[in-house]
GROMACS .gro file of C-alpha atoms in nm:
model
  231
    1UNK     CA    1  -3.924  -0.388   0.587
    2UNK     CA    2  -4.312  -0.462   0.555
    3UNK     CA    3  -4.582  -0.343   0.748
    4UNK     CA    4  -4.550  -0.703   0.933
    5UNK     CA    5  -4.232  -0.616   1.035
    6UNK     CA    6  -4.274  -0.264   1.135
    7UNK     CA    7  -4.561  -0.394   1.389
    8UNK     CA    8  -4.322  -0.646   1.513
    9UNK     CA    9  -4.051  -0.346   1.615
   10UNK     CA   10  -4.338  -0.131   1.742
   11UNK     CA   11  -4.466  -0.412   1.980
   12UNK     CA   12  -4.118  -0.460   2.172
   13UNK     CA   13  -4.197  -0.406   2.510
   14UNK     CA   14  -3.948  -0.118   2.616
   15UNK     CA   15  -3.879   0.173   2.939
   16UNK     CA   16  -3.816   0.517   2.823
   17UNK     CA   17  -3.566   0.739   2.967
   18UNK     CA   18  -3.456   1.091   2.904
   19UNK     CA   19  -3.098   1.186   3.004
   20UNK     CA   20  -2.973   1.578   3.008
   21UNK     CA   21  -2.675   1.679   2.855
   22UNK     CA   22  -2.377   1.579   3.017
   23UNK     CA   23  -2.571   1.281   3.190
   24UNK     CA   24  -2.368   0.956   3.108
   25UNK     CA   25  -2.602   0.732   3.027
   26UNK     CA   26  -2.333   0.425   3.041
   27UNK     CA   27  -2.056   0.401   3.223
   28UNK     CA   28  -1.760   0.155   3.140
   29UNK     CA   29  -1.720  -0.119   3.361
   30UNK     CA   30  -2.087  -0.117   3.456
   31UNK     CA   31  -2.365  -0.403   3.322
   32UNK     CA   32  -2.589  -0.184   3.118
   33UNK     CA   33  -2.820  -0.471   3.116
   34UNK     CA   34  -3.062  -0.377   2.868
   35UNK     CA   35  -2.955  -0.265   2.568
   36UNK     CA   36  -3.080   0.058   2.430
   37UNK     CA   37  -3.203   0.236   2.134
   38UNK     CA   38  -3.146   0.664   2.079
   39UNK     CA   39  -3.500   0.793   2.050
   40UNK     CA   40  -3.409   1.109   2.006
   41UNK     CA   41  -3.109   1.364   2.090
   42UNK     CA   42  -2.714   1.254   2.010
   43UNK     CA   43  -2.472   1.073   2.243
   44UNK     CA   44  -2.094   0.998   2.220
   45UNK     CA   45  -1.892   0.694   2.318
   46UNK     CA   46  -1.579   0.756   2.459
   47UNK     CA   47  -1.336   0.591   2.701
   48UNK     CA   48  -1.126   0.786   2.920
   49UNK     CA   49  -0.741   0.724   3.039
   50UNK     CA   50  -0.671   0.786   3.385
   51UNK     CA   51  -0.549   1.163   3.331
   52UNK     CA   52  -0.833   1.217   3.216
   53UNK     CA   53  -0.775   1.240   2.835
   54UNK     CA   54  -1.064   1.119   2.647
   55UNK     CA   55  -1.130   0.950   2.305
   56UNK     CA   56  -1.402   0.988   2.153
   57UNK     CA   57  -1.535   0.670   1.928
   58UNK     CA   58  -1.823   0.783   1.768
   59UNK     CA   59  -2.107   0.961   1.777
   60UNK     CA   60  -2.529   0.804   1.882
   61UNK     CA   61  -2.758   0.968   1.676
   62UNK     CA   62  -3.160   0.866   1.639
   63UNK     CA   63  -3.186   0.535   1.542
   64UNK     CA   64  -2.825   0.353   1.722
   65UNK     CA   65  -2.830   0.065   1.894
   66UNK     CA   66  -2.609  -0.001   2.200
   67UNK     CA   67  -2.430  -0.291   2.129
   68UNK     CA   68  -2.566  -0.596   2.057
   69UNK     CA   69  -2.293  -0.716   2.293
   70UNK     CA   70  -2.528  -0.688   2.585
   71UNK     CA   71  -2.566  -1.045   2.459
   72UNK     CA   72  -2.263  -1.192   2.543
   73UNK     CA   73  -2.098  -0.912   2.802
   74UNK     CA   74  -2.154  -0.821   3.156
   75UNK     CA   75  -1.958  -0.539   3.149
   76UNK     CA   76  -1.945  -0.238   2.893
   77UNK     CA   77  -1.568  -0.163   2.758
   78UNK     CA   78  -1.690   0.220   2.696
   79UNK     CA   79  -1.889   0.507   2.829
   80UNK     CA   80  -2.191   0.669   2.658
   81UNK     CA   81  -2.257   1.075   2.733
   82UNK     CA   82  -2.610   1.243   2.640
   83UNK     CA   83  -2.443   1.569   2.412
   84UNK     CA   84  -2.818   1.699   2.479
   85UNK     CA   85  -3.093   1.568   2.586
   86UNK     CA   86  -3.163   1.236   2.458
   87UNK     CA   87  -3.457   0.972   2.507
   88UNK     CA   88  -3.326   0.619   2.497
   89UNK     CA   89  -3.567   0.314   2.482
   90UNK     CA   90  -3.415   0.033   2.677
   91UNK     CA   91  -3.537  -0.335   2.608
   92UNK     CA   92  -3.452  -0.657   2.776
   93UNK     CA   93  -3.200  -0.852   2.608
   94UNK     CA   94  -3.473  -1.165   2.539
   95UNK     CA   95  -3.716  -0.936   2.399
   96UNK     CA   96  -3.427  -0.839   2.102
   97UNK     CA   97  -3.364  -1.214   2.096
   98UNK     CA   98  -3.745  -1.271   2.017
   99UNK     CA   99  -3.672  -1.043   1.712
  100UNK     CA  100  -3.428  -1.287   1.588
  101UNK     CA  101  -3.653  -1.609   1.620
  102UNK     CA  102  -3.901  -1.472   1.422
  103UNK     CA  103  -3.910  -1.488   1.078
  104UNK     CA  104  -3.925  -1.186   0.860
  105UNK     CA  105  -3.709  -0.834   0.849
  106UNK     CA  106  -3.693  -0.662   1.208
  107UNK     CA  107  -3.406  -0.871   1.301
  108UNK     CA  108  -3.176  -0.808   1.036
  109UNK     CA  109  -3.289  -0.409   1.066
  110UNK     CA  110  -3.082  -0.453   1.383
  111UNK     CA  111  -2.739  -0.621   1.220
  112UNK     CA  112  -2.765  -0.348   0.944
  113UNK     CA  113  -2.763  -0.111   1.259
  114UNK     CA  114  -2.442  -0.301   1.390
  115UNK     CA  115  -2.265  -0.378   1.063
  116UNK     CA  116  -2.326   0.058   0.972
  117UNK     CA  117  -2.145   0.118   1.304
  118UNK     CA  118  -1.830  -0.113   1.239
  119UNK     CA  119  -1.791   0.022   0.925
  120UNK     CA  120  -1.816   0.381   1.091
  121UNK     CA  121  -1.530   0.288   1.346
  122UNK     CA  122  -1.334   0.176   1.093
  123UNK     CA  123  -1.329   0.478   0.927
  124UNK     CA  124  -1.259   0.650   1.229
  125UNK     CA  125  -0.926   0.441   1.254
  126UNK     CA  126  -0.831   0.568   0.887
  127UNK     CA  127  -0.967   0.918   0.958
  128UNK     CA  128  -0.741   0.970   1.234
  129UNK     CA  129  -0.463   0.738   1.143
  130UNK     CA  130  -0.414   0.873   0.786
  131UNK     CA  131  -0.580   1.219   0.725
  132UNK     CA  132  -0.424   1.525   0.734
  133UNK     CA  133  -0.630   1.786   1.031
  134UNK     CA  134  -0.859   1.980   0.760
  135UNK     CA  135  -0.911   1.657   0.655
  136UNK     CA  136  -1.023   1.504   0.937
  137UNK     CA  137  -1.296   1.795   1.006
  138UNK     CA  138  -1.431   1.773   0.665
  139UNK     CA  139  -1.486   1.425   0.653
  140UNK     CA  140  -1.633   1.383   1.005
  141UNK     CA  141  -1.862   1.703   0.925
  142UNK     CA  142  -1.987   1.508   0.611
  143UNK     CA  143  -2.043   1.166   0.796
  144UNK     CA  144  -2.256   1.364   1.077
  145UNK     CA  145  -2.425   1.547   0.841
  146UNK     CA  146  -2.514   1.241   0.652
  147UNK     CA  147  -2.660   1.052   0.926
  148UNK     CA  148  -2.850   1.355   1.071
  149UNK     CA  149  -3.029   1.369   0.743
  150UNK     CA  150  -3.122   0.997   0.708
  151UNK     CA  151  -3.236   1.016   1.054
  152UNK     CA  152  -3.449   1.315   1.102
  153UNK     CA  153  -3.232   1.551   1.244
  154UNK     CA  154  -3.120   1.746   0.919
  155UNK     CA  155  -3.237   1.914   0.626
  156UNK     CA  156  -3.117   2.001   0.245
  157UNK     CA  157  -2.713   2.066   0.325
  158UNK     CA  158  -2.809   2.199   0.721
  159UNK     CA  159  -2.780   1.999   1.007
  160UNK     CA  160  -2.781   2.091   1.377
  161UNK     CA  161  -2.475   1.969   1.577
  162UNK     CA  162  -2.502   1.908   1.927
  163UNK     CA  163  -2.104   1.903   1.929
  164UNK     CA  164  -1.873   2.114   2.091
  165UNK     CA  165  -1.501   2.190   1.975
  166UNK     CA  166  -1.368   2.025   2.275
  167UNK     CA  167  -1.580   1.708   2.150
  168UNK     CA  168  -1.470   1.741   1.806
  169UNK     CA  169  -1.085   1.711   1.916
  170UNK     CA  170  -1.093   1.485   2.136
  171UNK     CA  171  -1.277   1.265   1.844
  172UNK     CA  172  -1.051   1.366   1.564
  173UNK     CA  173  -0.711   1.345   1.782
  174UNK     CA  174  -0.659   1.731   1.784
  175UNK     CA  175  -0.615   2.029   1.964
  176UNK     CA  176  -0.873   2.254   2.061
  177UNK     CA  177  -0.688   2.530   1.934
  178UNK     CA  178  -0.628   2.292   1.555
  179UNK     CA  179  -0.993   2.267   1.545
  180UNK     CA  180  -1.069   2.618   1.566
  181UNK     CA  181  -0.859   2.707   1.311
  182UNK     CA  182  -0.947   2.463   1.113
  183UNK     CA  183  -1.317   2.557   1.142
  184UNK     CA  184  -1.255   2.933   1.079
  185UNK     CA  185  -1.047   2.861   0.773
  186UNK     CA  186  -1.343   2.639   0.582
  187UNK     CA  187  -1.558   2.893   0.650
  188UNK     CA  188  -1.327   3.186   0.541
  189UNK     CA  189  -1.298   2.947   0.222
  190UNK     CA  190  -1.715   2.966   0.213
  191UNK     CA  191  -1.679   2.543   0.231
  192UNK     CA  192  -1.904   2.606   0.546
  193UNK     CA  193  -2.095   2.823   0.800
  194UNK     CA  194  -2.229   2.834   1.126
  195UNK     CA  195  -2.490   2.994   1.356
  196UNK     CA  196  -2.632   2.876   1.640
  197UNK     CA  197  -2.515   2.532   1.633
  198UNK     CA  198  -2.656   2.480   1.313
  199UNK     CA  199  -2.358   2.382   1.015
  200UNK     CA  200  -2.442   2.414   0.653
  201UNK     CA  201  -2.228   2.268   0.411
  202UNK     CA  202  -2.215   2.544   0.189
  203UNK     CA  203  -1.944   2.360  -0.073
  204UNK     CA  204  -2.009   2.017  -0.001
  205UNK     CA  205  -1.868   1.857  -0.324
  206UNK     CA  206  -1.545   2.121  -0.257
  207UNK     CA  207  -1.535   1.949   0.116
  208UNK     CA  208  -1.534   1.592  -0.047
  209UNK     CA  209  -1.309   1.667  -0.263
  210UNK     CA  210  -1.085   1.772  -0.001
  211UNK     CA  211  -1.097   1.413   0.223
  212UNK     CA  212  -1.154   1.222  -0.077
  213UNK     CA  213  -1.467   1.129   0.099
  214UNK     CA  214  -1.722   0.830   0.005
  215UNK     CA  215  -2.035   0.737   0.180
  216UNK     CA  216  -2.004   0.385   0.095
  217UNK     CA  217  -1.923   0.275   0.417
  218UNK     CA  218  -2.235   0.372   0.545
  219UNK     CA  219  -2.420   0.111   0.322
  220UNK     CA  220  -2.728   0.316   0.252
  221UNK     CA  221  -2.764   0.264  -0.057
  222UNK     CA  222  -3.050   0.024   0.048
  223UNK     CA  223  -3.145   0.204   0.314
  224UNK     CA  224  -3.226   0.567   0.302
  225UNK     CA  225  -3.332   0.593   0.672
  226UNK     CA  226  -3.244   0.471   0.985
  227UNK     CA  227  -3.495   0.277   1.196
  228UNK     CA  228  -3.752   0.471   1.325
  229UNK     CA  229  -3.803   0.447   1.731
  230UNK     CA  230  -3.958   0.781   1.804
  231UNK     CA  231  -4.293   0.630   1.956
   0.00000   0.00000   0.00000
């Protein structure tokens, strides 16, 4: 985008909000009315079955949009939970709809957002559908890590992750126990470590190797960073 385009993002009119961890920040069934940008912090989606087991869909780092579905939908078919605490930027649905009329960039910033998140769920179908457990880990550790870095939250092979091992099975379709396991064995195998919530990828071509992973489908090729909305 050019500078033009930039000042047309950065003159949205907008309300912030901060939500704590464990603050839901949608809830299915409600109108969200707005839709919303993450600022800052990391959010899940999820939807919940009435025994309470959850899925997790995905996971809001700086830079998502909630859905451009606000659009055409009064009610949202999933939940969205702050992981820690996260600053959203909510803006009226004709004020993104101003974006589009206008000629220039900023609006198609926003279907890149969109079309990066399809291609994320997507994977999560194959991830989960196809790959074996140390699979799944290693190529859901790569994706986060990937999008942390292009969005501010990561560094070099590091990345802090907001996400706990209950979070990461109930996203990958495992056991809490799997996970562990899983987790201790890649780092027995030096493919990763861990301190403080912080994960390094210590092997990360080994780890890629092992999911056959390829960052294609998040289409950054032409875009090294996410959109910026931490004013």
């Amino acid at each position: 985008m050019n500078e033009d385009d930039r000042a047309t993002l950065e003159g949205m009119r907008y309300r912030t909000e901060i939500y704590e961890s464990g603050e839901e920040i949608v809830t299915r069934g409600d109108d969200p009315g707005d839709a919303f940008i993450v600022s800052s912090g990391w959010a899940a989606r999820y939807i919940s079955l009435e025994d309470g087991r959850s899925q997790i869909l995905n996971f809001m780092l700086p830079g998502d949009v909630y859905d451009l579905q606000v659009f055409v939908s009064t009610g949202a078919d999933h939940s969205v939970l702050a992981l820690n605490q996260v600053k959203v930027l909510e803006i009226k649905r004709r004020e993104i709809l101003s974006i589009f009329e206008k000629k220039g960039r900023a609006g198609a910033a926003f279907w890149w957002c969109a079309l990066q998140e399809e291609a994320i769920l997507r994977e999560q179908i194959v991830r989960n559908g196809r790959r074996s457990a140390r699979e799944r880990v290693a190529h859901l550790l790569i994706e986060l890590h990937r999008r942390a870095v292009i969005s501010g939250e990561g560094a070099g092979d590091s990345f802090h992750m907001p996400v706990s091992q209950a979070m990461l099975a109930d996203a990958l379709g495992l056991s809490f126990v799997h996970i562990n396991r899983v987790l201790r064995e890649l780092e027995k195998a030096g493919a990763i470590s861990r301190e403080k919530g912080w994960i390094t990828l210590e092997r990360r071509q080994h780890l890629a190797d092992l999911c056959d992973f390829s960052d294609d489908y998040l289409h950054l090729d032409a875009n090294p960073r996410r959109l910026g909305f931490n004013f």
